[in-house]
Short mmCIF file of C-alpha atoms in Angstrom, two decimals:
data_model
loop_
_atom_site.label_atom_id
_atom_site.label_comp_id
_atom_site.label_asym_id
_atom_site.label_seq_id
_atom_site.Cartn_x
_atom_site.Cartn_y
_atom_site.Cartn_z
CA UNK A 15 2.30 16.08 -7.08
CA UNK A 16 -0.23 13.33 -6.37
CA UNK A 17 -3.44 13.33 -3.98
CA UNK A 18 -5.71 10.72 -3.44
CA UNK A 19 -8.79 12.11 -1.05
CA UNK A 20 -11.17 9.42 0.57
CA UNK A 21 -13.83 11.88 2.13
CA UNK A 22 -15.25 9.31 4.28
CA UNK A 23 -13.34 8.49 7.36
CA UNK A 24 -15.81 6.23 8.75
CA UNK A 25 -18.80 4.06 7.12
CA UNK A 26 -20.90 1.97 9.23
CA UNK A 27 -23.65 -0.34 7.82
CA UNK A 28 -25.88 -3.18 9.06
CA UNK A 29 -25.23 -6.48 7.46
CA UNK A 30 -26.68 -7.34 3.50
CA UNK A 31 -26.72 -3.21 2.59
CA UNK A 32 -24.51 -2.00 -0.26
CA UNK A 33 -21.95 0.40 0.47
CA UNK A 34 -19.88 2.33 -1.65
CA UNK A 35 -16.24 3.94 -0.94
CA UNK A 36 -15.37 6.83 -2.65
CA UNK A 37 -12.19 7.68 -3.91
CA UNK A 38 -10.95 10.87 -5.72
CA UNK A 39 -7.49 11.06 -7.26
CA UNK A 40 -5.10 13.93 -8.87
CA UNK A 41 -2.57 13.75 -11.02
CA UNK A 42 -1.39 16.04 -14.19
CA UNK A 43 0.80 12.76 -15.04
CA UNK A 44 -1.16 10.63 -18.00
CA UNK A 45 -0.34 7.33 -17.23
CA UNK A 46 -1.00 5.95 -14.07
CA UNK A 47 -2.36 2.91 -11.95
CA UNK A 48 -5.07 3.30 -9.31
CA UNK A 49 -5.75 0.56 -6.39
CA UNK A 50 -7.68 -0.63 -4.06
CA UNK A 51 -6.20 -2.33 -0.73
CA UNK A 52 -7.90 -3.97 2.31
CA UNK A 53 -6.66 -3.66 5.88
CA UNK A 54 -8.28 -5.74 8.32
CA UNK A 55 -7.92 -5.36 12.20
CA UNK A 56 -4.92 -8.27 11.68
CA UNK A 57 -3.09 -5.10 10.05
CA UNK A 58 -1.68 -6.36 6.87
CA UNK A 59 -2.71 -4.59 3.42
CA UNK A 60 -4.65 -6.96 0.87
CA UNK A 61 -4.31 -5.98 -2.79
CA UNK A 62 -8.00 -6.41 -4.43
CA UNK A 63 -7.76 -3.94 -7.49
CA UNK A 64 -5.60 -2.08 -10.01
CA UNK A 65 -6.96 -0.47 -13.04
CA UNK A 66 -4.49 1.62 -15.19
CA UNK A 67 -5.45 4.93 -16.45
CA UNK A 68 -6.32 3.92 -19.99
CA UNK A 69 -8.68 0.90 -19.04
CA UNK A 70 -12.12 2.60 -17.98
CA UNK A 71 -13.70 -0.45 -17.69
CA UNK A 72 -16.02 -1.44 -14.56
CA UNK A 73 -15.11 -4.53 -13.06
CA UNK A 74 -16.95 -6.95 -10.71
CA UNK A 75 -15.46 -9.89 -8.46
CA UNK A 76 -18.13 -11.28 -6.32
CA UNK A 77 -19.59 -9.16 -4.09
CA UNK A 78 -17.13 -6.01 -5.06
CA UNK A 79 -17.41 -3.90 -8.12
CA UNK A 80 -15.57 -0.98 -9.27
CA UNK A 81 -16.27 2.44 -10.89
CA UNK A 82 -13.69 4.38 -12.53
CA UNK A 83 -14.54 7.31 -14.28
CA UNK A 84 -11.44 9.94 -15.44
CA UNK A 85 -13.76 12.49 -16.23
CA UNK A 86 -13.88 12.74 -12.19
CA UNK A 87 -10.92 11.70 -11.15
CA UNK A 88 -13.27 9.10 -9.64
CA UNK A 89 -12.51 5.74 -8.86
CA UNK A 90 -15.35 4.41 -6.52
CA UNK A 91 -15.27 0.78 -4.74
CA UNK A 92 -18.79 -0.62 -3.84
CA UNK A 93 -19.52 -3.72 -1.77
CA UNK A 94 -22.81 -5.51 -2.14
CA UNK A 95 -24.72 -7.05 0.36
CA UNK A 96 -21.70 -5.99 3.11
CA UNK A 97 -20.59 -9.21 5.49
CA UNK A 98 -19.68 -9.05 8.71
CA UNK A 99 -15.83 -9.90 7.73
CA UNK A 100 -15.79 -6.88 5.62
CA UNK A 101 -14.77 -4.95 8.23
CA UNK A 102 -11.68 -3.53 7.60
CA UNK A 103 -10.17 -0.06 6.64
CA UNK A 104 -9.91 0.13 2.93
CA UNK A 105 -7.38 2.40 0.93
CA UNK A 106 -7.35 3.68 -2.45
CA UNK A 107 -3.64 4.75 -3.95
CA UNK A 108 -2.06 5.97 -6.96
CA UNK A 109 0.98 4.94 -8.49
CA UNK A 110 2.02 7.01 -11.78
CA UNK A 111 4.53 6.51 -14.51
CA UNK A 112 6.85 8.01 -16.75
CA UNK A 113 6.86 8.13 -20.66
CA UNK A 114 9.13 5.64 -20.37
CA UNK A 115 6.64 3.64 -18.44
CA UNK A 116 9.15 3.40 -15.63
CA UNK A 117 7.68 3.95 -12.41
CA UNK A 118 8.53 6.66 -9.40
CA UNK A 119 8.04 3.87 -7.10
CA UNK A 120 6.00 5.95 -4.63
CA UNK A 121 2.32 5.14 -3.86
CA UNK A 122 0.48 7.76 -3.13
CA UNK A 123 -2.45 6.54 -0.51
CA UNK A 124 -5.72 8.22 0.63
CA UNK A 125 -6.28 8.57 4.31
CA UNK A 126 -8.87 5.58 4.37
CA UNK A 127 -12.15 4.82 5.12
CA UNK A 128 -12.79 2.55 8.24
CA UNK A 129 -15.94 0.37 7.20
CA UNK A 130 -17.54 -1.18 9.83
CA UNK A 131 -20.55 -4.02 9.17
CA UNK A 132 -22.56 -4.69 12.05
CA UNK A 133 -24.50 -8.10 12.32
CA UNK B 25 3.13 -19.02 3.70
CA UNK B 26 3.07 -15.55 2.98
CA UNK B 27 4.79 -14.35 -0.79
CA UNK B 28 6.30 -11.34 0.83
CA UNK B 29 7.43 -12.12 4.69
CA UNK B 30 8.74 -9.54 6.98
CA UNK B 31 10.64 -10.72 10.66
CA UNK B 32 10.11 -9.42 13.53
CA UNK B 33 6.13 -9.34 13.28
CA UNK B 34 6.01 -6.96 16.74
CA UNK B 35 9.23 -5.52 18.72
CA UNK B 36 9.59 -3.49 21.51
CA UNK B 37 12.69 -1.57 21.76
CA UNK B 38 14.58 1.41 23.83
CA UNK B 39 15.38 5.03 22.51
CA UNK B 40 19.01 5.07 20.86
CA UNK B 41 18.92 1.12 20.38
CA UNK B 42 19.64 -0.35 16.74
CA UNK B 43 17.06 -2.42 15.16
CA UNK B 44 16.76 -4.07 12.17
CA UNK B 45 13.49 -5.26 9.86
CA UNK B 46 13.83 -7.84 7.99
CA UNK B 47 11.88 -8.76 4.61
CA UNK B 48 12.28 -11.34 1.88
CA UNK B 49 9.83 -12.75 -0.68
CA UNK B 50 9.27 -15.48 -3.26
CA UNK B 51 7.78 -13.82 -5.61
CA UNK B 52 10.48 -13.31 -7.87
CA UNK B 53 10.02 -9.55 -8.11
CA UNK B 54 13.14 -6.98 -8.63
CA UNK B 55 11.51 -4.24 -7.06
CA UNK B 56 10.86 -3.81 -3.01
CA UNK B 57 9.62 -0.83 -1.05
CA UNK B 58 9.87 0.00 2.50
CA UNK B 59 6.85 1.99 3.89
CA UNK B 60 5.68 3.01 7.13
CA UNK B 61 2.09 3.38 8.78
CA UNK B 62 0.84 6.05 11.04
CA UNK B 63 -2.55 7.15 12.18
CA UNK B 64 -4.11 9.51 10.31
CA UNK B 65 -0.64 10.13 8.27
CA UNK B 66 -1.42 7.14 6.05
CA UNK B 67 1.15 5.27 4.47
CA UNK B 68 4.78 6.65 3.78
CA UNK B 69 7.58 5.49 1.80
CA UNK B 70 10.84 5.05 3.26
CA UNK B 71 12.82 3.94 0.51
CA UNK B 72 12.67 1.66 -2.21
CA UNK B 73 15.11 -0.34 -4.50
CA UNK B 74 14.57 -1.30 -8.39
CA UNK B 75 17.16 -4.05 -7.90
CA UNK B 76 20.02 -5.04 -5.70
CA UNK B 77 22.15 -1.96 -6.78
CA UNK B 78 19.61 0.39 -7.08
CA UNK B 79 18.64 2.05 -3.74
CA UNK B 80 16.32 5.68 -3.09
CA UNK B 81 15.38 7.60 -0.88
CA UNK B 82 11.56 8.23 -0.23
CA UNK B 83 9.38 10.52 1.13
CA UNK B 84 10.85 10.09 4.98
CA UNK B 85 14.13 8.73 4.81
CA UNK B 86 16.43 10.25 7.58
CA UNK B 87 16.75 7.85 10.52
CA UNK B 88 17.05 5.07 8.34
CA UNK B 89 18.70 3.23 6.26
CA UNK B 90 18.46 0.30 4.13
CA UNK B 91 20.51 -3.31 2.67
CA UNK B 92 19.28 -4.89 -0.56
CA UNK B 93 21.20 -8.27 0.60
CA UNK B 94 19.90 -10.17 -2.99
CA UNK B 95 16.82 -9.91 -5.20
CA UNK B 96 14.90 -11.59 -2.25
CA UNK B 97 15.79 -9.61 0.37
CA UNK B 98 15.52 -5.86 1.69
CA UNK B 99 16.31 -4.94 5.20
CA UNK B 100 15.47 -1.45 6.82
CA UNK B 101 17.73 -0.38 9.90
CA UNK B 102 16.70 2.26 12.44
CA UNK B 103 20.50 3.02 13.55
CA UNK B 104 19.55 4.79 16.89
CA UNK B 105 15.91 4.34 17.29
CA UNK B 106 13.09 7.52 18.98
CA UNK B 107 10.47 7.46 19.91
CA UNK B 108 8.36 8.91 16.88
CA UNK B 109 9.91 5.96 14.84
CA UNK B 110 6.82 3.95 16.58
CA UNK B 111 4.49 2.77 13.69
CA UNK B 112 3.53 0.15 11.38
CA UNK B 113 6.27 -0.95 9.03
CA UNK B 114 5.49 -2.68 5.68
CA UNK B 115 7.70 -4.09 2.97
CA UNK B 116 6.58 -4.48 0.02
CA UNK B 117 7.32 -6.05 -3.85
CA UNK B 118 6.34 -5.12 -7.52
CA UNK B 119 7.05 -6.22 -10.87
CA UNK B 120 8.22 -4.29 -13.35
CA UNK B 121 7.22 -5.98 -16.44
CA UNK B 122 4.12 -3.88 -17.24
CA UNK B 123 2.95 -6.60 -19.47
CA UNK B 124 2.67 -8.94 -17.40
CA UNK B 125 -0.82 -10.10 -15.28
CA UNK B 126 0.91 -8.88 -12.13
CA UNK B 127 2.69 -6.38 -13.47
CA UNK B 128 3.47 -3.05 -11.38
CA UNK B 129 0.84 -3.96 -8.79
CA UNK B 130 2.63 -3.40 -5.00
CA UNK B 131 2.14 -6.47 -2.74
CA UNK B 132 2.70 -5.68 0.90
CA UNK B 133 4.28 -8.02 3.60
CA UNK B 134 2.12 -8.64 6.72
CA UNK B 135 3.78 -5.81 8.50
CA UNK B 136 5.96 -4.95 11.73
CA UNK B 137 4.99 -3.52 14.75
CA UNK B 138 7.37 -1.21 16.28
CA UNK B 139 7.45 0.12 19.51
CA UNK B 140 10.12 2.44 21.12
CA UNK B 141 9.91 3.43 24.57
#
């Protein structure tokens, strides 16, 4: 079976600090596809990242960058100089895959961390 | 307008009524998920479909059921709705061509808010 753990329920910050989200993921399965989604008070779910399991590379997009590390089961989301309209509650899942490469169809989500940026 | 479009956006409805959620989406994808939202339970899969004749349960499937009408479309029917079927309901697509950009990442719909009293 699956986990994804977010320890932190709640972050707050004051506008222009960096933040980072943690995320912490098991699996025994090899291949596999982590993500990172964005849920603002509107309530829909915003895809911003996936990184499979055999791509350990960090990426940056703007203000976001991301950290994946296997050796930890670690795949940490940090926002740099937080804005206001990042407010949102952000959720990392895991999605794994068969030999095959086919696909269980079953994202498995952490609780979420509720992120809020004051002005 | 939204790839991945779900109708009604918010419904209030009585205990034992039928309802139905609708999605469809444009983005040519053969694969669409139903999952529902509670607090502090996360997100839930209901069932999912890897094309129009392929149809499984999920995690939390009695109470439902489910019509993949064409490639586009994916309905989710609460036959006699409770009260504990109140959440956040979210459709969503993937692609299953690994190689592609896109490929295997799960777009949601905006989501529908469902209220039975």
């Amino acid at each position: 079976a699956q986990k994804v753990t977010q320890a932190q329920t709640e972050i707050s910050v004051v506008e222009k600090e960096d933040v980072t989200l943690d995320c912490v993921y098991e699996t025994r399965d090899t291949t596999y596809y982590l993500f990172w989604y964005k849920q603002p008070p509107s309530g829909e779910l915003v895809f911003l990242i996936r990184r499979n399991s055999f791509d350990e590379q960090n990426e940056i997009s703007g203000r976001y960058s991301w950290n994946f590390q296997k050796s930890t089961s670690s795949f940490n989301f940090t926002i740099t100089a937080s804005q206001v309209v990042d407010s949102a509650v952000y959720f990392c899942a895991l999605i794994v895959y068969n030999a095959g490469g086919t696909s269980y169809g079953k994202l498995t989500f952490g609780q979420g961390t509720i992120l809020t940026v004051h002005p | 307008d939204a790839d991945v479009t779900q109708t009604p956006r918010n419904r209030i409805t009585k205990t034992g009524k039928r309802i139905m959620l609708e999605c469809s989406q444009t983005k040519g994808h053969d694969r669409m998920y139903w999952y529902r939202q509670d607090p502090g339970l996360g997100l839930r899969l209901i069932y999912y479909s890897f094309d129009v004749k392929d149809i499984n349960k999920g995690e939390i499937s009695d109470g439902y059921s489910v019509s993949r009408q064409a490639q586009a479309k994916f309905s989710l029917s609460l036959e006699s709705a409770i009260p504990n079927q109140t959440a956040l309901y979210f459709c969503a697509t993937s692609d299953s061509q690994a190689g592609s950009l896109s490929g295997n990442t799960i777009y949601f719909g905006e989501g529908s808010w469902l209220t039975v009293v």
